[in-house]
Backbone as JSON, one array per atom type, in Angstrom:
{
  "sequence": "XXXXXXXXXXXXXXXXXXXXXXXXXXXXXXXXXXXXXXXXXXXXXXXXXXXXXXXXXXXXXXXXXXXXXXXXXXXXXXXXXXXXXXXXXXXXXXXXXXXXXXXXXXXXXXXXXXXXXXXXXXXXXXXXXXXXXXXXXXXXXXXXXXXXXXXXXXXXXXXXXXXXXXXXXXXXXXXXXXXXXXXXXXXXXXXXXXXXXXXXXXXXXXXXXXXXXXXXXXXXXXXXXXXXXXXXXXXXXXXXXXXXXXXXXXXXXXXXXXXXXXXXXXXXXXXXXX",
  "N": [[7.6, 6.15, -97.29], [9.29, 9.2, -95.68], [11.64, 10.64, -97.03], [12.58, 12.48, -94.89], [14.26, 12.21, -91.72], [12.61, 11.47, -88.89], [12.99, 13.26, -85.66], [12.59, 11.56, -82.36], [11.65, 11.94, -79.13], [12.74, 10.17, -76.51], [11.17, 9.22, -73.38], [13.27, 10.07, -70.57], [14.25, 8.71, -67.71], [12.58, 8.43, -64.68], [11.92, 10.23, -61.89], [12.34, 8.8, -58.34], [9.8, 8.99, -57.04], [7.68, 8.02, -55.04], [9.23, 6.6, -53.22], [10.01, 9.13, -51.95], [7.41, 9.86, -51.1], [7.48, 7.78, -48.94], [9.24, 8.39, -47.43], [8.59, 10.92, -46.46], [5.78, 10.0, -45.18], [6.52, 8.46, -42.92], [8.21, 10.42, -41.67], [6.52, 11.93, -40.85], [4.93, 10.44, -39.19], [6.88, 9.88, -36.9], [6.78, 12.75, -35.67], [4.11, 12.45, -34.59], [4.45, 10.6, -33.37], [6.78, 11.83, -31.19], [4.8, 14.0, -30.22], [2.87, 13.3, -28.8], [2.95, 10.68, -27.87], [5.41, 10.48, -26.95], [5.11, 12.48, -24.4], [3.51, 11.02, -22.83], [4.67, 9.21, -21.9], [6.52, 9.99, -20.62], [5.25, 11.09, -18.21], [4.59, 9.17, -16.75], [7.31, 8.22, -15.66], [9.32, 8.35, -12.66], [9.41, 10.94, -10.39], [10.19, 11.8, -7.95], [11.26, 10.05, -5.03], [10.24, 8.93, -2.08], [11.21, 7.74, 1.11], [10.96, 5.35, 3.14], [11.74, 4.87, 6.19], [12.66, 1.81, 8.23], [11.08, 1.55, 11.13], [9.83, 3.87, 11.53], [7.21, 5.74, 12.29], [3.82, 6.06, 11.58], [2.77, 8.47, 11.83], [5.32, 10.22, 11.03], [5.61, 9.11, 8.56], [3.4, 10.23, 7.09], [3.7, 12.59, 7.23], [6.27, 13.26, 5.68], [5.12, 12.41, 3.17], [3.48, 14.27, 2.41], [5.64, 16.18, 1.9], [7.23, 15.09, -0.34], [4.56, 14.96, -2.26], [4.11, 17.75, -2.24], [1.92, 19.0, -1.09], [-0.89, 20.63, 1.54], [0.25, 20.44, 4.93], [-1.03, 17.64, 6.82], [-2.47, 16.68, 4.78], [-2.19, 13.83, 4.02], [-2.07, 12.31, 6.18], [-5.14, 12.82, 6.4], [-5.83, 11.35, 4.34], [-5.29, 8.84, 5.0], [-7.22, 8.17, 6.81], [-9.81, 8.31, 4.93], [-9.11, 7.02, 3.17], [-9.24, 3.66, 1.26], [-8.15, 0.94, 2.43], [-6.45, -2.01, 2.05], [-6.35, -3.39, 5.37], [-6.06, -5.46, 8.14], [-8.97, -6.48, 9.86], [-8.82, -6.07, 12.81], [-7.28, -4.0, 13.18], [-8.69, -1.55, 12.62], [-9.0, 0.41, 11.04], [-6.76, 1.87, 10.76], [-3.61, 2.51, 9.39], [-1.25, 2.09, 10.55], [2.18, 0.09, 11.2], [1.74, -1.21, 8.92], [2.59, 0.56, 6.8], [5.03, -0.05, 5.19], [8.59, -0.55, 5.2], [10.34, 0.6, 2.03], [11.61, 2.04, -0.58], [9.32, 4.09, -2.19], [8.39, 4.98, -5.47], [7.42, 8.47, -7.11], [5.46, 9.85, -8.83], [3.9, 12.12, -11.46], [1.04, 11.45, -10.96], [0.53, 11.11, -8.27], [-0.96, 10.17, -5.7], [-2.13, 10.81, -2.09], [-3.37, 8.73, -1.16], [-3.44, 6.64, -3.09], [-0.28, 6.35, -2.9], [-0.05, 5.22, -0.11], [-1.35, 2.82, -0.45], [-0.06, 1.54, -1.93], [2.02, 1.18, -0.33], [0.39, -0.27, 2.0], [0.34, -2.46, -0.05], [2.32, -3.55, -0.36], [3.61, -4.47, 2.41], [1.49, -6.49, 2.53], [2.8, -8.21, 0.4], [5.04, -8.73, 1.39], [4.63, -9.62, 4.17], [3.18, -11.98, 3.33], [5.44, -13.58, 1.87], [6.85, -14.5, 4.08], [4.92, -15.85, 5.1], [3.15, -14.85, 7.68], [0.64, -14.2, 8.98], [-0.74, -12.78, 11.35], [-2.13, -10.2, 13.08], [-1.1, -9.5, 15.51], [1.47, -10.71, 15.41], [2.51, -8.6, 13.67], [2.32, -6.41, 15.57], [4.08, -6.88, 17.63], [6.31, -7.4, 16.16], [6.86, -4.35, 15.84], [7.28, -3.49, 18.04], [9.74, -4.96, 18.46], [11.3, -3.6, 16.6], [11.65, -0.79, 17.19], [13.03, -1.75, 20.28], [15.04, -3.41, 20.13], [18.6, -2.96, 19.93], [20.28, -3.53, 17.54], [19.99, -5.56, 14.64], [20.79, -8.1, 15.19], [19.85, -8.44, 17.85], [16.93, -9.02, 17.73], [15.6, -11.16, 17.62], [15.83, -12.45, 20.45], [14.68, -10.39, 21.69], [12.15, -10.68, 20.92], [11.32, -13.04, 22.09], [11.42, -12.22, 24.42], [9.46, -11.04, 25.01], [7.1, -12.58, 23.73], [7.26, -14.74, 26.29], [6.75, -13.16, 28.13], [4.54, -12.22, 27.9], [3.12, -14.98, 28.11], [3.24, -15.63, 30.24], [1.72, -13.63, 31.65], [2.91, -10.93, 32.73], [3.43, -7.79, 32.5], [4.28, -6.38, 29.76], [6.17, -3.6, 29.86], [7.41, -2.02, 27.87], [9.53, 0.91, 26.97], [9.5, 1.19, 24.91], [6.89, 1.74, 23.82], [5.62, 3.51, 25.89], [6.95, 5.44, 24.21], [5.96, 5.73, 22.37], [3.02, 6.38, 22.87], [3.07, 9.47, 24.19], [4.61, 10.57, 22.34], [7.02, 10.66, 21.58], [10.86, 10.47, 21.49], [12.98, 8.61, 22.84], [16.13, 7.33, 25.34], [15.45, 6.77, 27.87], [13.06, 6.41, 31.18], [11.13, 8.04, 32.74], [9.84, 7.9, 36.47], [7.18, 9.15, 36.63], [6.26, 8.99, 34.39], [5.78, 6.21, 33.75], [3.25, 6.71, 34.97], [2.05, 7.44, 32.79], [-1.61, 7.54, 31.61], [-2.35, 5.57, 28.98], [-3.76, 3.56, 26.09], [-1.39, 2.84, 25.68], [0.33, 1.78, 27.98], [2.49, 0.0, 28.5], [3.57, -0.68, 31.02], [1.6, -0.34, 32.52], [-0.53, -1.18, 32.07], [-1.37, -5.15, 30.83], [0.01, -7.52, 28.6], [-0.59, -7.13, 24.62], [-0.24, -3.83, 22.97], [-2.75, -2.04, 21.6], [-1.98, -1.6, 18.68], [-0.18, -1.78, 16.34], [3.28, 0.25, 17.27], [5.25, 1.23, 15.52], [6.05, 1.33, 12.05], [7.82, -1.67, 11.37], [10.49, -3.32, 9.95], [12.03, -5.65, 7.6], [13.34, -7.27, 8.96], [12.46, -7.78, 11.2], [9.98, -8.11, 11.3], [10.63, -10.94, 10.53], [11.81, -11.72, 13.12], [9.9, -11.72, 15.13], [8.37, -13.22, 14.07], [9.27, -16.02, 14.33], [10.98, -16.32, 16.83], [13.72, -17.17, 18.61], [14.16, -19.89, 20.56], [14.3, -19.57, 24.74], [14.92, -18.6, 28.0], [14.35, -16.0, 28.42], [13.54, -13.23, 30.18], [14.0, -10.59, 30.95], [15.44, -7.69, 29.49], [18.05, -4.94, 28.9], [20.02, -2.3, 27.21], [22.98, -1.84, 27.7], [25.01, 0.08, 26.88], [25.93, 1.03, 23.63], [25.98, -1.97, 21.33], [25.81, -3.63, 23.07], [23.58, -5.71, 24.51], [21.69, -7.12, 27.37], [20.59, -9.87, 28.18], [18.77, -11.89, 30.46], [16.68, -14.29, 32.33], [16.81, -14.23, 35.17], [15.84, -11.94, 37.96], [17.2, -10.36, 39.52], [19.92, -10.03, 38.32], [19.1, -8.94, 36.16], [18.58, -6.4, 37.43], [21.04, -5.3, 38.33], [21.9, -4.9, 35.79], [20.36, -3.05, 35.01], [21.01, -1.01, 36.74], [24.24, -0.59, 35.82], [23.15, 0.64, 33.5], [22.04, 2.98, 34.19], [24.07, 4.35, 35.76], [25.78, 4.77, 33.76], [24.47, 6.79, 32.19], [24.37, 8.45, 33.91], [26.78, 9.94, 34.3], [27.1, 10.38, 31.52], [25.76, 12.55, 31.52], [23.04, 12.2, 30.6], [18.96, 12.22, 30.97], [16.84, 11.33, 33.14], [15.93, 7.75, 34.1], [16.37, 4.14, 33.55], [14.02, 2.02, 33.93], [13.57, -1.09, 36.01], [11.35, -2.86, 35.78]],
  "CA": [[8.12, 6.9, -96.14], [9.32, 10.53, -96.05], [13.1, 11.19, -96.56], [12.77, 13.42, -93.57], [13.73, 11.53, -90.56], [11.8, 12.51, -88.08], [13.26, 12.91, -84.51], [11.65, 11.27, -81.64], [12.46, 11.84, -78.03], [11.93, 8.81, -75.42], [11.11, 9.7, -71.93], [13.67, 9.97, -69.35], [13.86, 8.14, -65.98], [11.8, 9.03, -64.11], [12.69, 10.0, -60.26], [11.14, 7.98, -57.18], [8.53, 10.17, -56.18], [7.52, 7.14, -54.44], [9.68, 6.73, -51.8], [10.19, 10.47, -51.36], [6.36, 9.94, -50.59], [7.45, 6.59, -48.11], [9.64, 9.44, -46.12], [7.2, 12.02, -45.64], [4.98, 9.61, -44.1], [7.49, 7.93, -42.08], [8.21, 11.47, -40.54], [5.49, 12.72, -39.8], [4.65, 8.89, -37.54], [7.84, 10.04, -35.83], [6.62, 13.88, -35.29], [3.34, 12.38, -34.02], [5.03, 9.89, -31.82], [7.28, 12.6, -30.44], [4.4, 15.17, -29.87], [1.71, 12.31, -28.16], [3.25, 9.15, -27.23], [6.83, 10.71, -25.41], [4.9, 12.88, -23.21], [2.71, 10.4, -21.75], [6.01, 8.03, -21.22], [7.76, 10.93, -19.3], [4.56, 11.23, -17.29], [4.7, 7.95, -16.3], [8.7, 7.86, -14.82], [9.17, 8.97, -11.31], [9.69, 12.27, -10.3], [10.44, 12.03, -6.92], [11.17, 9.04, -4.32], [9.85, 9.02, -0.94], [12.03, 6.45, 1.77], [10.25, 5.01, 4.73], [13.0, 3.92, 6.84], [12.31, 0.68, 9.32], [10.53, 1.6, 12.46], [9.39, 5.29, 11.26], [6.36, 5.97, 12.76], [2.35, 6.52, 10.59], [2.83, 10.1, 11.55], [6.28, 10.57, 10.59], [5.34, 8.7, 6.59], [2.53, 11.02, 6.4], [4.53, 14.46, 7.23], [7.45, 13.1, 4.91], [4.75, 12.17, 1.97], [3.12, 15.21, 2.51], [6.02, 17.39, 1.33], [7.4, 14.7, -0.83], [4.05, 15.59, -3.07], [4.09, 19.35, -2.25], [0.55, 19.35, -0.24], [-0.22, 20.84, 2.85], [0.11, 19.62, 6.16], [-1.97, 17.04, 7.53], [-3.25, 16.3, 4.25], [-1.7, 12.07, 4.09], [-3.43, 11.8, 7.35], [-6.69, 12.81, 6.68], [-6.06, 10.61, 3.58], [-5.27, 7.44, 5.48], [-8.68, 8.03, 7.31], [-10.51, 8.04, 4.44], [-9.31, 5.6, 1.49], [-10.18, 2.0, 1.73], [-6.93, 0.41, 2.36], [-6.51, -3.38, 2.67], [-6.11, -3.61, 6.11], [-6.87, -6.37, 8.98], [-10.24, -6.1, 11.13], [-7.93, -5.88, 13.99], [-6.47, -2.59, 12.54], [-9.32, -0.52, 12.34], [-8.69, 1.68, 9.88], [-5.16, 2.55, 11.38], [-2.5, 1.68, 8.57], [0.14, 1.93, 11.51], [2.53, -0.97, 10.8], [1.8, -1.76, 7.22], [3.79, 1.46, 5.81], [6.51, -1.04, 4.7], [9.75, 0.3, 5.18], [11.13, 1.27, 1.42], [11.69, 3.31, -1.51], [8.35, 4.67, -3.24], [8.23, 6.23, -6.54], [6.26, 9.54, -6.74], [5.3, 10.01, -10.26], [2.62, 13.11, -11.45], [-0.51, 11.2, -10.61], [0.68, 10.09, -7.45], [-2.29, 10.85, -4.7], [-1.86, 10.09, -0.88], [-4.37, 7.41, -0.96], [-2.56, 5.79, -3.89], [0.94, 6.1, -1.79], [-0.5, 4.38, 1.24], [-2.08, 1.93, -1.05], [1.19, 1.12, -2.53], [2.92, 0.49, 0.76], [0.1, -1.33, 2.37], [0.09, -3.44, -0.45], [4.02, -4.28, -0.39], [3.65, -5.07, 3.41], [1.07, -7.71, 2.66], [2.7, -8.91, -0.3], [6.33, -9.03, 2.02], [3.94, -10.76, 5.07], [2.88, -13.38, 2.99], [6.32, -13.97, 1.94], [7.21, -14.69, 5.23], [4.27, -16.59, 6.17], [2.74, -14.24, 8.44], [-0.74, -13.62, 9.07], [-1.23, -12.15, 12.15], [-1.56, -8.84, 13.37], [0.0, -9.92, 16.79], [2.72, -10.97, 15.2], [3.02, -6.96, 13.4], [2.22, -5.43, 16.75], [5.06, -7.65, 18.55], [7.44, -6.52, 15.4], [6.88, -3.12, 15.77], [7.89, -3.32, 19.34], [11.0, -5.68, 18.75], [11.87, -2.78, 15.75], [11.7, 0.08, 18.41], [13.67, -2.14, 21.54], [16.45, -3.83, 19.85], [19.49, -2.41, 19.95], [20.47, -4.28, 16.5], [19.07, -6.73, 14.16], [21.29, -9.62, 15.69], [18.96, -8.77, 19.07], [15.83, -8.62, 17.42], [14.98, -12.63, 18.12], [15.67, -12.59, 21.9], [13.77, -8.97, 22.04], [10.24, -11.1, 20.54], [11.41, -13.7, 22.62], [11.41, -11.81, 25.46], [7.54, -10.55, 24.44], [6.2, -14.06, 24.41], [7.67, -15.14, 27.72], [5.82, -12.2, 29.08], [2.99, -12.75, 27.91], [2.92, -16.58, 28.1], [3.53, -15.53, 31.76], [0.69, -12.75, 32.23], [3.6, -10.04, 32.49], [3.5, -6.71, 31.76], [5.77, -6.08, 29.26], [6.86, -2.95, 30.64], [8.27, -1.98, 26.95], [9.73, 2.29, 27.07], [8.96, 2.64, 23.33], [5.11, 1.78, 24.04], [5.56, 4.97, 26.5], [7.16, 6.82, 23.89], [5.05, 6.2, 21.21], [1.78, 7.3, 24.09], [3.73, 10.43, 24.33], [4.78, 10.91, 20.83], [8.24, 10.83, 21.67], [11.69, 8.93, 21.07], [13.91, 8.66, 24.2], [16.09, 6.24, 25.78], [15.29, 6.63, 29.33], [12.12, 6.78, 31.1], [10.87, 7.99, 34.29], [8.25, 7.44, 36.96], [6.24, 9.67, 35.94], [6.33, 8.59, 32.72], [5.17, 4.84, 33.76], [1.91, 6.32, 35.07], [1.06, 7.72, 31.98], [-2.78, 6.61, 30.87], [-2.73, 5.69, 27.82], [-3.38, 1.9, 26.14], [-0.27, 1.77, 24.87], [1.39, 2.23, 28.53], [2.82, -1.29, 28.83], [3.8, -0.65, 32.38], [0.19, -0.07, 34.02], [-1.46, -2.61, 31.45], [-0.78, -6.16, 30.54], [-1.14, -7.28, 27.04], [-0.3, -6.28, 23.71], [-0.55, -2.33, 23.03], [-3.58, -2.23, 20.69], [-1.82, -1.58, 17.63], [1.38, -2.03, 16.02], [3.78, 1.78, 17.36], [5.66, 2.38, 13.95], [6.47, 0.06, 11.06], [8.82, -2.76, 11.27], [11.1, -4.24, 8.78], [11.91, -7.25, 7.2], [13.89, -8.52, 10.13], [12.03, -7.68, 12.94], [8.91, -8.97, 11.3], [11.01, -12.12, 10.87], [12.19, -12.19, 14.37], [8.58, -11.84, 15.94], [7.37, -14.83, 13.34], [10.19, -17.22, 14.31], [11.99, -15.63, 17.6], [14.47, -18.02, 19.2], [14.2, -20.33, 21.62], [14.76, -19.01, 25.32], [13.72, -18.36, 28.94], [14.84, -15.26, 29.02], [12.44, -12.49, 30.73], [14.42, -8.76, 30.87], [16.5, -7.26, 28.33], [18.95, -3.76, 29.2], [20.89, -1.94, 26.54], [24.01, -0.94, 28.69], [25.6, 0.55, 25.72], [25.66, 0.43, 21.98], [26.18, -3.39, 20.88], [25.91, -4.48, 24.36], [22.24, -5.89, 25.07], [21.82, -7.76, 27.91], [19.32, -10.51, 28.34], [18.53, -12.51, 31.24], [15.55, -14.83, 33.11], [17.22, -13.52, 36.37], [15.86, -10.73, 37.97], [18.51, -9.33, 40.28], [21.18, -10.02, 37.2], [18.94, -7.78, 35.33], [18.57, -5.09, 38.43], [22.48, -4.9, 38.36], [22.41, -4.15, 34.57], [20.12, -1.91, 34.69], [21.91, -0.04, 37.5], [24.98, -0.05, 34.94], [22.59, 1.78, 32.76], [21.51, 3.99, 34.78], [25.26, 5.12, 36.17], [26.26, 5.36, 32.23], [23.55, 7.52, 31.72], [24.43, 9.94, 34.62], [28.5, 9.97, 33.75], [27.28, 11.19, 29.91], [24.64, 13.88, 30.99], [21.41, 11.92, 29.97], [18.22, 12.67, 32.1], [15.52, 9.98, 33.35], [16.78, 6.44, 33.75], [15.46, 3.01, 32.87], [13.03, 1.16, 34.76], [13.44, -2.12, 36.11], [10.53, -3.97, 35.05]],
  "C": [[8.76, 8.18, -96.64], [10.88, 10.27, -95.75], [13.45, 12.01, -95.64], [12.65, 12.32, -92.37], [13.12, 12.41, -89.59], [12.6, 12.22, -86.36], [12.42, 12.51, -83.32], [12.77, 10.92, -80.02], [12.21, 10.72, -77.02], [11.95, 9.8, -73.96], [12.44, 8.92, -71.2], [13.62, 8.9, -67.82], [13.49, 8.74, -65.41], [11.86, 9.09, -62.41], [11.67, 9.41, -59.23], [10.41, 8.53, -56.45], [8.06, 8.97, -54.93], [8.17, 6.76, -53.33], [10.45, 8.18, -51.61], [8.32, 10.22, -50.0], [6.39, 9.0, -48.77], [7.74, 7.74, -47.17], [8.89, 9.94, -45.75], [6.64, 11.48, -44.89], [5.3, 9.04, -43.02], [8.12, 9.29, -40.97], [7.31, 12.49, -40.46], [4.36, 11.42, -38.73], [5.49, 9.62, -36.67], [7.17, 11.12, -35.05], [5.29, 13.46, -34.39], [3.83, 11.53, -32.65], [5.77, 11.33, -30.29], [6.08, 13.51, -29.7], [2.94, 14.68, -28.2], [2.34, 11.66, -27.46], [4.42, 9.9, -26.27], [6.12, 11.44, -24.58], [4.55, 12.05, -21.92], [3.71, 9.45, -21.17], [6.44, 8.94, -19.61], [6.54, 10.98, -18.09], [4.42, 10.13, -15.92], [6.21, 7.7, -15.13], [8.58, 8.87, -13.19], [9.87, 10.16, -11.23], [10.6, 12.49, -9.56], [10.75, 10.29, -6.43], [10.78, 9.39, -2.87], [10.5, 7.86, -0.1], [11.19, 5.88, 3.09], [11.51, 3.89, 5.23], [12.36, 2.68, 8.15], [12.17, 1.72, 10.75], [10.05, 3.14, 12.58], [8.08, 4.86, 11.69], [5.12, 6.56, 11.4], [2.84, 7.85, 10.07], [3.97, 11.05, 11.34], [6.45, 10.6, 8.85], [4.87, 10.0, 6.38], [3.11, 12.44, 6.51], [5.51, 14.61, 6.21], [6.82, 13.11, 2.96], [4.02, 13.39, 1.62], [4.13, 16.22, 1.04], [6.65, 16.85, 0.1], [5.99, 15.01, -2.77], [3.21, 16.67, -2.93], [2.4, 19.44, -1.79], [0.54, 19.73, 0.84], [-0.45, 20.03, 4.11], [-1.02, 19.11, 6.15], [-3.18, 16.27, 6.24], [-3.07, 14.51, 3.96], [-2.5, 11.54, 5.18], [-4.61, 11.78, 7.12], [-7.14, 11.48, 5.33], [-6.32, 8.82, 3.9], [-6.42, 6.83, 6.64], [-9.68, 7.77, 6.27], [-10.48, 7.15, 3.03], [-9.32, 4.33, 2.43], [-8.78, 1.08, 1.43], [-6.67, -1.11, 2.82], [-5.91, -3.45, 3.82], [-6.74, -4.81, 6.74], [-7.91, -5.91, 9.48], [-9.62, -5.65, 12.15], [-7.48, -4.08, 13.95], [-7.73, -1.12, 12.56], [-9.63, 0.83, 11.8], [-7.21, 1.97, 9.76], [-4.08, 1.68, 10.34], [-1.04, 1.68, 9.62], [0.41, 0.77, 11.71], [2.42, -1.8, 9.54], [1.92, -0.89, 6.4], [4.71, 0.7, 5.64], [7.42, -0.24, 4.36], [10.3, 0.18, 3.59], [11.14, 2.1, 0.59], [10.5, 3.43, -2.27], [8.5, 5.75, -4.41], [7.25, 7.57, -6.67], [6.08, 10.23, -8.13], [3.48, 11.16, -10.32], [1.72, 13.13, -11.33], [-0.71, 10.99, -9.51], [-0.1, 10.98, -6.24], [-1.52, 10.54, -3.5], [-2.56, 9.05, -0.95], [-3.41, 6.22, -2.15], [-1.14, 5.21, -3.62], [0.53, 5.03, -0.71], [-1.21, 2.96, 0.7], [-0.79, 1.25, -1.31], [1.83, 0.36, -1.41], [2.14, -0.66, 1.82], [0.29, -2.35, 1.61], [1.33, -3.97, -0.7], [4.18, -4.76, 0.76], [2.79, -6.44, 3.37], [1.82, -8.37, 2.07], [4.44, -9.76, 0.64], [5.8, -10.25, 3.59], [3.68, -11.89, 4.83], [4.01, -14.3, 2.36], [6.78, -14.96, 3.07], [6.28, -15.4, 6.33], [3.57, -16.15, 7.23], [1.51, -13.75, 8.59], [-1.49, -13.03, 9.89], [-0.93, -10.85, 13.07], [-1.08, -8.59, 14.61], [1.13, -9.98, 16.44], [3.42, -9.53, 14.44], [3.02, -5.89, 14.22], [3.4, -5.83, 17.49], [6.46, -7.31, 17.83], [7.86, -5.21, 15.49], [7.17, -2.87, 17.53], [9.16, -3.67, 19.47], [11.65, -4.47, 17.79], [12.26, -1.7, 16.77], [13.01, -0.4, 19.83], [15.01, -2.19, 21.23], [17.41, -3.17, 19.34], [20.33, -2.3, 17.99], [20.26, -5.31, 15.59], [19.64, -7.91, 14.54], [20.12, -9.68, 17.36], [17.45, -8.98, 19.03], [14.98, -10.41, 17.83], [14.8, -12.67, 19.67], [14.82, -11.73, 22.11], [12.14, -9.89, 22.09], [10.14, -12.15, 21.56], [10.83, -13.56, 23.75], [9.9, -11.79, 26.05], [7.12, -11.34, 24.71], [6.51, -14.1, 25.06], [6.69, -14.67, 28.53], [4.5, -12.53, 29.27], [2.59, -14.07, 28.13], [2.71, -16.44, 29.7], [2.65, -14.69, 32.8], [1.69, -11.53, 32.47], [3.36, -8.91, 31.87], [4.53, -6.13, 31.14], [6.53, -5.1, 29.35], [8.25, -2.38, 29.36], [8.55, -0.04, 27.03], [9.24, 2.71, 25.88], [7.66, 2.61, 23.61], [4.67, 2.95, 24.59], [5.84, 5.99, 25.28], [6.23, 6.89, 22.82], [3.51, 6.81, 21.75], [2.07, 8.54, 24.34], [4.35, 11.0, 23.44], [6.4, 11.43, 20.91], [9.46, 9.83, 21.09], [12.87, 9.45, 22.34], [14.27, 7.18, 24.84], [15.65, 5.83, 27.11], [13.73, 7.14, 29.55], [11.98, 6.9, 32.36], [9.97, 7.84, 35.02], [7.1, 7.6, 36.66], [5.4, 9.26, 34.49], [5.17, 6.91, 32.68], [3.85, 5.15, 34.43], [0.87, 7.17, 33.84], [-0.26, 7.04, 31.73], [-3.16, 6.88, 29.72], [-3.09, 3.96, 27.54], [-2.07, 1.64, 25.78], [0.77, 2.02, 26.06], [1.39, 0.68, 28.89], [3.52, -1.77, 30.31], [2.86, -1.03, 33.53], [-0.58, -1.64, 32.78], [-1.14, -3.5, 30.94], [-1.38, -6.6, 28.82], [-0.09, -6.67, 26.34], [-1.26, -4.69, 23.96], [-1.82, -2.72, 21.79], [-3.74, -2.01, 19.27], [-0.02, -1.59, 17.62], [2.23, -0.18, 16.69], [4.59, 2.14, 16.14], [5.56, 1.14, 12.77], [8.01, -0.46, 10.62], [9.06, -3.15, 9.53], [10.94, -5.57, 8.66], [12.58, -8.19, 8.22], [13.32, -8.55, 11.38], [10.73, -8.3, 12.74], [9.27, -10.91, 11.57], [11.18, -13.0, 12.05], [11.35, -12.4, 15.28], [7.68, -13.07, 15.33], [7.94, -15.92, 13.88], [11.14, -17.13, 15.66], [12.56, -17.45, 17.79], [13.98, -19.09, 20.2], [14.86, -19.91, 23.09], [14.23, -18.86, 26.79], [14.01, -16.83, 29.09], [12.93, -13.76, 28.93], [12.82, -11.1, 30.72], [15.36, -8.77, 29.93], [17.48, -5.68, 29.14], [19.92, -3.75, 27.84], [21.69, -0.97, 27.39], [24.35, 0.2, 27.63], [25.42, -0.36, 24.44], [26.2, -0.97, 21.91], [25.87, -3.76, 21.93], [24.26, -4.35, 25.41], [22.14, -6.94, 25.97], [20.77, -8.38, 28.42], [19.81, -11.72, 29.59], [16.88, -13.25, 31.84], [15.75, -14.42, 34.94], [16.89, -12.44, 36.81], [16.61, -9.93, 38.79], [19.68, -9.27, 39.0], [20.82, -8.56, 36.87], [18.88, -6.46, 36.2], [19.95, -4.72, 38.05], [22.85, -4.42, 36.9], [21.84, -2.56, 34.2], [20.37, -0.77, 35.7], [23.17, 0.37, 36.37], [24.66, 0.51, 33.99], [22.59, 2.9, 32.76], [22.95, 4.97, 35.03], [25.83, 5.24, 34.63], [25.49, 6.43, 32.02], [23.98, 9.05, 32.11], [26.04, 10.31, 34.29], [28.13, 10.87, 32.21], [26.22, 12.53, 29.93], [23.56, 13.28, 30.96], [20.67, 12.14, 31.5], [17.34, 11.17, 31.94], [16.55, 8.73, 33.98], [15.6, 5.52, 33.66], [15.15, 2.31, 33.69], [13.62, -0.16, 35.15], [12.87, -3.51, 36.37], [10.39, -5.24, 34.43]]
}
């Protein structure tokens, strides 16, 4: 051997290139997530809500969903003519009464046909809740939604309905006028009862031939299950105070105290006594 030592260097530690490498690829998953995947989330959440309140009328939804997704007039209508909406035979195209009264989301894809799809298909899925299968019984709701003063009257109101009809009666209902007239009023006048329309429940006996707006969950209830009762006229003197009877002079005398409330506050017309 050589009296010269010889120096010899060892290698160093050597740094973790290796998980420098793990990071990198770990953010640039994130950067792709962020740039792909979060948009299509946000696309997805609702934008907007649209409300259909109990006993709103077809052509009240469709003016409200209208502006709800910024289209113009008349375009929800022409929609609910032409998508294919699970309705009854009975119904004939007409989704009036299976807009189910509540809150719809309105998210960036959201069509009219897809809206109206949505709410028919929460009215069936709330009908079959409730046991309900017939569209008598959503035409008879949508009358007791309209009459009754309050959802505690809403049983005697359907009550009232069958009787009538059990009886051949013309039910002689004011919203049936107003919805023939495209109105909302409490009083109605002669004139008024010879409107010709089908849905004037004055001149023709019978259900109206379709539901007039869309009923809730209690008025559908109250037309599936009404009360037991004989009673034959109803009168809303005043607020809370609905007055049902099988008597028909009782009910003449209430609906005289209608009538003189009416004229004491200003109102025009008065209410029939049918």
């Amino acid at each position: 051997m050589s009296d010269v030592q010889r120096t010899v260097r060892r290698p160093g530690p050597r740094r973790p290139r290796t998980g420098r490498l793990v990071l990198v690829v770990v953010l640039c998953l994130l950067i792709v997530l962020a740039v792909v995947i979060v948009p299509r989330l946000l696309r997805g959440q609702p934008q907007e809500q649209l409300t259909v309140p109990e006993g709103q009328r077809a052509s009240q939804v469709y003016a409200a969903a209208d502006k709800k997704l910024h289209l113009a007039k008349g375009s929800t209508a022409k929609a609910a003519r032409t998508a294919h909406l699970k309705l009854p035979d009975e119904a004939k195209g007409n989704p009036e009464g299976y807009l189910f009264p509540a809150t719809y989301p309105i998210r960036e894809g959201t069509t009219p046909a897809s809206l109206l799809s949505y709410m028919v298909d929460t009215a069936h899925q709330r009908l079959a809740g409730d046991g309900i299968t017939s569209y008598r019984t959503v035409v008879i709701a949508s009358i007791v939604q309209a009459e009754a003063d309050r959802p505690a009257d809403m049983g005697k109101v359907a009550r009232v309905i069958d009787n009538r009809l059990a009886r051949n009666m013309p039910l002689q209902m004011d919203s049936t006028i107003n919805y023939a007239l495209g109105r909302s009023t409490l009083t109605t006048s002669h004139a008024d009862t010879r409107t010709k329309s089908p849905y004037n429940t004055y001149k023709r006996s019978g259900l109206p031939p379709t539901p007039i707006d869309n009923p809730g969950a209690d008025a559908l209830k109250a037309a599936g299950a009404p009360p037991k009762g004989d009673w034959l006229y109803f009168v809303t003197v005043k607020p809370g105070d609905t007055r049902f009877t099988a008597d028909y002079r009782e009910h003449l005398d209430n609906v005289r105290e209608f009538n003189k409330r009416q004229q004491q506050s200003g109102g025009t017309g008065q209410a029939q006594s049918g």
